[in-house]
mmCIF file with all atom_site columns, C-alpha atoms in Angstrom:
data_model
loop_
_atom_site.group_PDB
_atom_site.id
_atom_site.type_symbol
_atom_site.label_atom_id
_atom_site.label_alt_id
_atom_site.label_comp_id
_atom_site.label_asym_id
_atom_site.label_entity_id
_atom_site.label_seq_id
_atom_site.pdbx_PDB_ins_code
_atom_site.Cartn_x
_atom_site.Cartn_y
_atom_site.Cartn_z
_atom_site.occupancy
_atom_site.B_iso_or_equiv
_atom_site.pdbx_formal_charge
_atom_site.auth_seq_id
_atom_site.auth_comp_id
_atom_site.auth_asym_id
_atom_site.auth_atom_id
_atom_site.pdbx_PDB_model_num
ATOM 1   C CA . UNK A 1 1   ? -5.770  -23.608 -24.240 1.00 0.00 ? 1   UNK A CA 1
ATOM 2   C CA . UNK A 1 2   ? -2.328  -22.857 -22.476 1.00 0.00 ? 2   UNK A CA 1
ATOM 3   C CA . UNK A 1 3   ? 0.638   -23.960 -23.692 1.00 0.00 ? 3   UNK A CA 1
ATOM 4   C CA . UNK A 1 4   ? 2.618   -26.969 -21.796 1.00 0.00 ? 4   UNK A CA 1
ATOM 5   C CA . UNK A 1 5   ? 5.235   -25.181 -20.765 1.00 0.00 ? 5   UNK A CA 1
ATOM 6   C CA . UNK A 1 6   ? 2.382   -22.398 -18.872 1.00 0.00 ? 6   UNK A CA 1
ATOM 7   C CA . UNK A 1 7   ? 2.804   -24.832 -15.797 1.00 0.00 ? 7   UNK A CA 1
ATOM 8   C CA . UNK A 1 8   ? 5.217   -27.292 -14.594 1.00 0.00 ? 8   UNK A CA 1
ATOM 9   C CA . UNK A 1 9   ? 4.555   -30.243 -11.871 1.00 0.00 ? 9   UNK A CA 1
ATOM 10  C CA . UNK A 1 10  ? 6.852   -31.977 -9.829  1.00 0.00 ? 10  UNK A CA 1
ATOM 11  C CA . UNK A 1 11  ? 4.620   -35.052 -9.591  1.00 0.00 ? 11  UNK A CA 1
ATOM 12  C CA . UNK A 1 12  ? 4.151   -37.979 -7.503  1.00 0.00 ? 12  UNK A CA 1
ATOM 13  C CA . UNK A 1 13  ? 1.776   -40.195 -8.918  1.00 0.00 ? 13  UNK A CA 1
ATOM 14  C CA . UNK A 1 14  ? 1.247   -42.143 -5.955  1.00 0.00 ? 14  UNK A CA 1
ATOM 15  C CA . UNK A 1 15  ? 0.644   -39.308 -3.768  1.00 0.00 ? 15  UNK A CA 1
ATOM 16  C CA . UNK A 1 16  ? -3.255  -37.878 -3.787  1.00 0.00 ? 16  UNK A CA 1
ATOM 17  C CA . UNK A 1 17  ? -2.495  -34.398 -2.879  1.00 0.00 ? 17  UNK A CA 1
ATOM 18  C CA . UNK A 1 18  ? -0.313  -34.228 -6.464  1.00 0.00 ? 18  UNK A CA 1
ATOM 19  C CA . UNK A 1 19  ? -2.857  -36.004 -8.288  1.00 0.00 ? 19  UNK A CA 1
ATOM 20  C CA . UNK A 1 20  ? -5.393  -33.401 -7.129  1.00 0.00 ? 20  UNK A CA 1
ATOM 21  C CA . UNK A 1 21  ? -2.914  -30.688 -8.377  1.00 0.00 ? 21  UNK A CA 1
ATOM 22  C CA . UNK A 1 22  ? -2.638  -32.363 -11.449 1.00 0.00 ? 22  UNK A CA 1
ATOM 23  C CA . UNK A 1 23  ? -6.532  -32.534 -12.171 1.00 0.00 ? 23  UNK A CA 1
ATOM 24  C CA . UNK A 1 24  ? -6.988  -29.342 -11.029 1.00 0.00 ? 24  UNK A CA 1
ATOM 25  C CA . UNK A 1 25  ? -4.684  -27.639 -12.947 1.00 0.00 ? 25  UNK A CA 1
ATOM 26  C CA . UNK A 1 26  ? -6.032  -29.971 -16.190 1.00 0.00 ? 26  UNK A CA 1
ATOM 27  C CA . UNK A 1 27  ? -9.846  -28.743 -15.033 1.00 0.00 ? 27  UNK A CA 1
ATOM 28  C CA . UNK A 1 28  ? -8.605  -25.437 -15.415 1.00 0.00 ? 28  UNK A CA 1
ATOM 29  C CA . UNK A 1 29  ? -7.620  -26.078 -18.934 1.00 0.00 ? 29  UNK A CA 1
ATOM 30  C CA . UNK A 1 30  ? -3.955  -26.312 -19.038 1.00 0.00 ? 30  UNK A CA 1
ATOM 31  C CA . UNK A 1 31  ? -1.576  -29.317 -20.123 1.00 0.00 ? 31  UNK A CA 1
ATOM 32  C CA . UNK A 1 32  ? 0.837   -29.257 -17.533 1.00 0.00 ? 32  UNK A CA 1
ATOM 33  C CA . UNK A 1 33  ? 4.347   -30.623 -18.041 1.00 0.00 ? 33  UNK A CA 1
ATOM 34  C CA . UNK A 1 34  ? 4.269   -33.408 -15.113 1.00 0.00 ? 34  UNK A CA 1
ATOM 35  C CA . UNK A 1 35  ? 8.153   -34.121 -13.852 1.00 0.00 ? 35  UNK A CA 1
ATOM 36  C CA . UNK A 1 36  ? 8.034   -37.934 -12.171 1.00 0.00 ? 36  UNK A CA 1
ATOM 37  C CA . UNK A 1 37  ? 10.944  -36.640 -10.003 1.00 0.00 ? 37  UNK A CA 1
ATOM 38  C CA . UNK A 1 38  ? 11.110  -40.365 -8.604  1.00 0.00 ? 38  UNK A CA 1
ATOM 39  C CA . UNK A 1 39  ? 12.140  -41.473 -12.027 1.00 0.00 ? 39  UNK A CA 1
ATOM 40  C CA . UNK A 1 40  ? 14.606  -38.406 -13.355 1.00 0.00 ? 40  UNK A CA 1
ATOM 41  C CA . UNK A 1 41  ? 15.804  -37.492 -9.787  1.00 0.00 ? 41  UNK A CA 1
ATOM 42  C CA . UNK A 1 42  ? 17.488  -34.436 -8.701  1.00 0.00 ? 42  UNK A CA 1
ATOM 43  C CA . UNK A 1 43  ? 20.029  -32.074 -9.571  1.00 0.00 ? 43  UNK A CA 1
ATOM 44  C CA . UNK A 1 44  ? 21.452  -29.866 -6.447  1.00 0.00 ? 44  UNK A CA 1
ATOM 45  C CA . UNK A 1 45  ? 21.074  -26.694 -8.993  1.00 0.00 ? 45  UNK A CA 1
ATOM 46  C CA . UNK A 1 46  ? 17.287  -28.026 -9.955  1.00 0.00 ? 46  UNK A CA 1
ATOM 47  C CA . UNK A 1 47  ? 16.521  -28.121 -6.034  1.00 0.00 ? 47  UNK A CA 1
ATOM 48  C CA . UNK A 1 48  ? 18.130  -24.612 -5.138  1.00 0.00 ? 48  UNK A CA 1
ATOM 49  C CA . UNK A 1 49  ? 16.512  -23.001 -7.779  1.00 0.00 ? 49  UNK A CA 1
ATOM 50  C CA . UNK A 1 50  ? 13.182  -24.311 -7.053  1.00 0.00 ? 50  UNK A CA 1
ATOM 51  C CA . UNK A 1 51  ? 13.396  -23.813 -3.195  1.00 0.00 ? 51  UNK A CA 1
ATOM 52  C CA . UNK A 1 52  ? 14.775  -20.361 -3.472  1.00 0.00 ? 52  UNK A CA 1
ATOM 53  C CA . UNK A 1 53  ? 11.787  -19.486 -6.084  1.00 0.00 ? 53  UNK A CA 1
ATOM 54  C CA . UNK A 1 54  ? 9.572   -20.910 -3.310  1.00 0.00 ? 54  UNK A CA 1
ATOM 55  C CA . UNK A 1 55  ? 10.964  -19.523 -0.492  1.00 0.00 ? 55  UNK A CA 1
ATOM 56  C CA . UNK A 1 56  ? 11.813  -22.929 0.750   1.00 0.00 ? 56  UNK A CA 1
ATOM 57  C CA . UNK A 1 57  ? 15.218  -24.641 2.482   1.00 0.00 ? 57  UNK A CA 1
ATOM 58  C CA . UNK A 1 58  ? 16.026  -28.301 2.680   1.00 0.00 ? 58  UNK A CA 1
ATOM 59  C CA . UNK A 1 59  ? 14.290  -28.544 5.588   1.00 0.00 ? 59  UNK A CA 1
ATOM 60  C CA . UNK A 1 60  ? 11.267  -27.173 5.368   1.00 0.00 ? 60  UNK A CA 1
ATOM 61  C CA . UNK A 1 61  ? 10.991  -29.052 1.665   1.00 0.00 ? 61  UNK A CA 1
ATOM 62  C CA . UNK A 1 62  ? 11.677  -32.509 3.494   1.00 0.00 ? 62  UNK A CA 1
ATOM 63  C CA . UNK A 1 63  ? 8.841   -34.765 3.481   1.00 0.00 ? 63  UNK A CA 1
ATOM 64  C CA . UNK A 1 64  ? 9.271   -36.645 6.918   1.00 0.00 ? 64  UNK A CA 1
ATOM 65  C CA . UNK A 1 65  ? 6.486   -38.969 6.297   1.00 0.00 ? 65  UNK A CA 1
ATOM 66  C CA . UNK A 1 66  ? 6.373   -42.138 3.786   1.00 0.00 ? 66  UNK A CA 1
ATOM 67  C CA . UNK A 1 67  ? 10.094  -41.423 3.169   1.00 0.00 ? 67  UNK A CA 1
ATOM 68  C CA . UNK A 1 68  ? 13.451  -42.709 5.450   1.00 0.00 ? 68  UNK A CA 1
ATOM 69  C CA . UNK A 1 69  ? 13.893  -38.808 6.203   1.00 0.00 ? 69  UNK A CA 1
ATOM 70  C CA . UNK A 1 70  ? 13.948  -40.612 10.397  1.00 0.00 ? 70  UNK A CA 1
ATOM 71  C CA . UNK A 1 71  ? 15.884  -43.191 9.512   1.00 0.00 ? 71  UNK A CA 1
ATOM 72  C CA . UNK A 1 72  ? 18.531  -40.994 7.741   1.00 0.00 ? 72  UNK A CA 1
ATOM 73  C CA . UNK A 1 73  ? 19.001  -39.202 10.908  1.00 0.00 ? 73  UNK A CA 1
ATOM 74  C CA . UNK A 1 74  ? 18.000  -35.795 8.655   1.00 0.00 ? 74  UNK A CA 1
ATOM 75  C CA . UNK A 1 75  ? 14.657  -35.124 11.138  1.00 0.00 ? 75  UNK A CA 1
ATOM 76  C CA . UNK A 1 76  ? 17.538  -34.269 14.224  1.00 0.00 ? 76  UNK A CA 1
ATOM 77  C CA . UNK A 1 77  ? 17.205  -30.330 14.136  1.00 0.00 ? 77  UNK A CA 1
ATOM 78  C CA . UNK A 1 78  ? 21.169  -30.579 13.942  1.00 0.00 ? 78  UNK A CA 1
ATOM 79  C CA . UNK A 1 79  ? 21.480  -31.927 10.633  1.00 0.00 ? 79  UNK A CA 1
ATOM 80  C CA . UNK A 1 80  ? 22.264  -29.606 8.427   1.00 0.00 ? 80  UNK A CA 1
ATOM 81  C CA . UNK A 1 81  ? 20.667  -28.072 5.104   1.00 0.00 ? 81  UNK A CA 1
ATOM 82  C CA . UNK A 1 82  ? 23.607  -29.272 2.703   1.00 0.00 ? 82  UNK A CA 1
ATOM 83  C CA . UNK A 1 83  ? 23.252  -32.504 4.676   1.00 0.00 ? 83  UNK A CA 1
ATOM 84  C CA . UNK A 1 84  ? 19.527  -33.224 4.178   1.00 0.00 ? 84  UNK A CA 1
ATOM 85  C CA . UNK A 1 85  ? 20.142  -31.349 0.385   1.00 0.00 ? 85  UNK A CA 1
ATOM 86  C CA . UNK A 1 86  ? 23.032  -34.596 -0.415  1.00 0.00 ? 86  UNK A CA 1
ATOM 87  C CA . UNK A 1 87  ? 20.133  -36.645 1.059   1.00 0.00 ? 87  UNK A CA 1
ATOM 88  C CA . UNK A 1 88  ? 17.278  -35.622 -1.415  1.00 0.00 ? 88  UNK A CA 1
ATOM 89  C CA . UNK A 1 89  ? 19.448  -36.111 -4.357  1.00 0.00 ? 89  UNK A CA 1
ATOM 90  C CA . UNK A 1 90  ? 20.342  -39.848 -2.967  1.00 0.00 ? 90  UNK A CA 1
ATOM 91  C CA . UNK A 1 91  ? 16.577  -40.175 -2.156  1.00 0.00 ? 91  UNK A CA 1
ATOM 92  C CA . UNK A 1 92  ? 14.489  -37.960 -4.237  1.00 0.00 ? 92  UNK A CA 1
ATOM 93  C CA . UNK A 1 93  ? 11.434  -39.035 -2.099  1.00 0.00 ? 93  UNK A CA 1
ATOM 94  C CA . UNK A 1 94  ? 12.715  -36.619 0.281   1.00 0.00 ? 94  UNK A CA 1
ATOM 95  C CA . UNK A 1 95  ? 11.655  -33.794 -0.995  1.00 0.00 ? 95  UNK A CA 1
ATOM 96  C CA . UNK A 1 96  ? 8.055   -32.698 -0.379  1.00 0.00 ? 96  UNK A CA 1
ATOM 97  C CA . UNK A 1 97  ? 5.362   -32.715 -3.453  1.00 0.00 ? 97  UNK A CA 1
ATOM 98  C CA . UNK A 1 98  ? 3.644   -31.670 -5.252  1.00 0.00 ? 98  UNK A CA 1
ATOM 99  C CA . UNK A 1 99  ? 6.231   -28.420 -6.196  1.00 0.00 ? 99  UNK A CA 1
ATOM 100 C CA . UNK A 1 100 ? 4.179   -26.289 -8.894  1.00 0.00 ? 100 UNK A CA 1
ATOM 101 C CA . UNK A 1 101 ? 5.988   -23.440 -11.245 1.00 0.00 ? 101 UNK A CA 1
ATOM 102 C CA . UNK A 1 102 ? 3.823   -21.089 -13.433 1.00 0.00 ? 102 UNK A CA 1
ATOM 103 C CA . UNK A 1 103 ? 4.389   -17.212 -13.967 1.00 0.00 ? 103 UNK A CA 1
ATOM 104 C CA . UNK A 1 104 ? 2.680   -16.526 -11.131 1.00 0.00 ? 104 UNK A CA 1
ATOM 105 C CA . UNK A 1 105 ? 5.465   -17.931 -8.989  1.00 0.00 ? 105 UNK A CA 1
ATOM 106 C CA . UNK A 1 106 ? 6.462   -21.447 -7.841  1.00 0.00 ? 106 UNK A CA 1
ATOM 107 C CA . UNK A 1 107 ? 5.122   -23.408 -4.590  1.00 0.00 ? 107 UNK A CA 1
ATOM 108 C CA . UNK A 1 108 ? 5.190   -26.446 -2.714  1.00 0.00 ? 108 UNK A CA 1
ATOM 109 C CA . UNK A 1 109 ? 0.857   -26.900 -2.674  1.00 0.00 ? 109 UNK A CA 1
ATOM 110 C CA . UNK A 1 110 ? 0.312   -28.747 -0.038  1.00 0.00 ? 110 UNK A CA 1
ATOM 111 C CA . UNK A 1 111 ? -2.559  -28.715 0.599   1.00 0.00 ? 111 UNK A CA 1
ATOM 112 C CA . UNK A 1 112 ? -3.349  -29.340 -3.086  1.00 0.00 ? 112 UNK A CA 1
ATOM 113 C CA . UNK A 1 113 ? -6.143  -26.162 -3.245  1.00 0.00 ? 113 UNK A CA 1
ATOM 114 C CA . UNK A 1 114 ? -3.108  -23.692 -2.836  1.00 0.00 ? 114 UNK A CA 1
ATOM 115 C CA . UNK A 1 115 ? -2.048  -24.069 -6.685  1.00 0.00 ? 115 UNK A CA 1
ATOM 116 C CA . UNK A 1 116 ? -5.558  -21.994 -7.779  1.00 0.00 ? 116 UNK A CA 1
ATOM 117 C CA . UNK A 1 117 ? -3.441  -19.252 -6.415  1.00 0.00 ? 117 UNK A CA 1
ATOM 118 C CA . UNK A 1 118 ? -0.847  -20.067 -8.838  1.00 0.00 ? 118 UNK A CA 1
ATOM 119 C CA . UNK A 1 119 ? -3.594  -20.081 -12.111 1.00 0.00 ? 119 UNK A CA 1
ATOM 120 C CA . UNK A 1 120 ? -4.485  -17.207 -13.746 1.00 0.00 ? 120 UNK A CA 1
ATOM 121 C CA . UNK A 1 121 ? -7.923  -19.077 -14.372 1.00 0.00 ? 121 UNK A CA 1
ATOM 122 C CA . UNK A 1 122 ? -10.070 -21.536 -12.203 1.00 0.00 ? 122 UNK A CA 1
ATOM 123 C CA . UNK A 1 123 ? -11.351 -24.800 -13.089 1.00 0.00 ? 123 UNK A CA 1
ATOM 124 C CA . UNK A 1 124 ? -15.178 -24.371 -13.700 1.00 0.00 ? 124 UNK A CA 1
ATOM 125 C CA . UNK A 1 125 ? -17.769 -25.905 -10.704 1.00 0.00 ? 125 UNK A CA 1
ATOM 126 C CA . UNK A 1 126 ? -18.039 -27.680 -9.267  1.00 0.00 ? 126 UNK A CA 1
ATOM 127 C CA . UNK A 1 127 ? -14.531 -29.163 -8.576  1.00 0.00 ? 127 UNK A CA 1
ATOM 128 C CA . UNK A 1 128 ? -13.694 -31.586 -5.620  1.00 0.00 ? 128 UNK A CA 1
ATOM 129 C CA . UNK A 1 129 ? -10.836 -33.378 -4.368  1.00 0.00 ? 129 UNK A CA 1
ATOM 130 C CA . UNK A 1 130 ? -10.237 -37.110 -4.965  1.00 0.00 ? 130 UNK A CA 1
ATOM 131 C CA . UNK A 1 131 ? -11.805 -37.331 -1.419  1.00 0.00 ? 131 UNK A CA 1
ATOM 132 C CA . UNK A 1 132 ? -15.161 -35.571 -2.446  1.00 0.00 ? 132 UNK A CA 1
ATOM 133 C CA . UNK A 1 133 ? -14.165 -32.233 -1.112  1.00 0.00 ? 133 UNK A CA 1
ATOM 134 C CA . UNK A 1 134 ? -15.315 -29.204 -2.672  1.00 0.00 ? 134 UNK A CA 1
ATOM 135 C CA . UNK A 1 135 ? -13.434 -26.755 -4.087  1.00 0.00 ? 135 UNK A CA 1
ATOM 136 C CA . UNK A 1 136 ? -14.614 -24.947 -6.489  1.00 0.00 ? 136 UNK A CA 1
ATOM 137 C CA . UNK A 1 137 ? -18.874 -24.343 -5.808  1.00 0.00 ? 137 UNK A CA 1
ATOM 138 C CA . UNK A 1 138 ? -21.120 -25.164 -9.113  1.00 0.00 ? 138 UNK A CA 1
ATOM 139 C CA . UNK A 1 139 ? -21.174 -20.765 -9.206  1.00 0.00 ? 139 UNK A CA 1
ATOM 140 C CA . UNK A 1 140 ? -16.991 -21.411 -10.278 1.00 0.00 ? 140 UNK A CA 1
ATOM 141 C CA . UNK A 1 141 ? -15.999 -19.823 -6.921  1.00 0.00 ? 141 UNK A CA 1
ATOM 142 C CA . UNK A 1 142 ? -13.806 -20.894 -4.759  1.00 0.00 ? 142 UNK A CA 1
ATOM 143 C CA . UNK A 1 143 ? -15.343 -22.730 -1.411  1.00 0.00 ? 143 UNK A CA 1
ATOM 144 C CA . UNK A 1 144 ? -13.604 -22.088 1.763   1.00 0.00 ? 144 UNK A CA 1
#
């Protein structure tokens, strides 16, 4: 069994595509450490760190939908990165999820399949998504 602090998740538990990173990285036998970022927030060095491990900016992290990234103003393509950066710590719905960090690198895995690429092991088959799609085939490959 890995050890909790082999992956961390920035979690929404309301959000299916972070649940489905959560039970897939569980299926794969790890206990992640899940982060409810809409309880504990944001800090600005928390949210460079992880968007410069994951090759991200403010912008492209921004979740536009479900969140008041419109009525903020911070979708105008003028609005700055340290702009829409203040905003996220305000709002921490702002910022995309589910953000994953193991050794293998950090990632925003949207869709959710994208954090196998993070595991140095796959969940045994067959795996599917909350929504009955299949991920991992009864063989323990990886469909698609």
């Amino acid at each position: 069994m890995a050890e909790v602090r082999d992956v961390v998740i920035h979690h929404n538990p309301d959000c299916g595509t972070s649940r489905n990173v959560v039970a897939l990285v569980e299926a794969a036998g790890y206990r992640p450490t899940i982060v409810d970022y809409l309880r504990t927030g944001w800090t600005e060095p928390q949210l460079l760190g992880l968007f410069a491990a994951a090759g991200l900016t403010p912008r492209t992290a921004l979740r536009t939908t479900k969140s008041p990234a419109a009525e903020l103003g911070l979708t105008d393509p003028s609005v700055e990165d340290a702009a829409i950066l203040a905003a996220m710590l305000e709002h921490p719905v702002l910022v995309n999820r589910p953000i994953v960090c193991t050794a293998r690198g950090v990632r925003l895995c949207r869709p959710s399949e994208t954090v196998l690429d993070l595991l140095d092991r796959l969940p045994p088959g067959p795996f599917a998504k909350e929504d009955g799609s299949l991920l991992i085939d009864a063989t323990g490959c990886r469909v698609g």
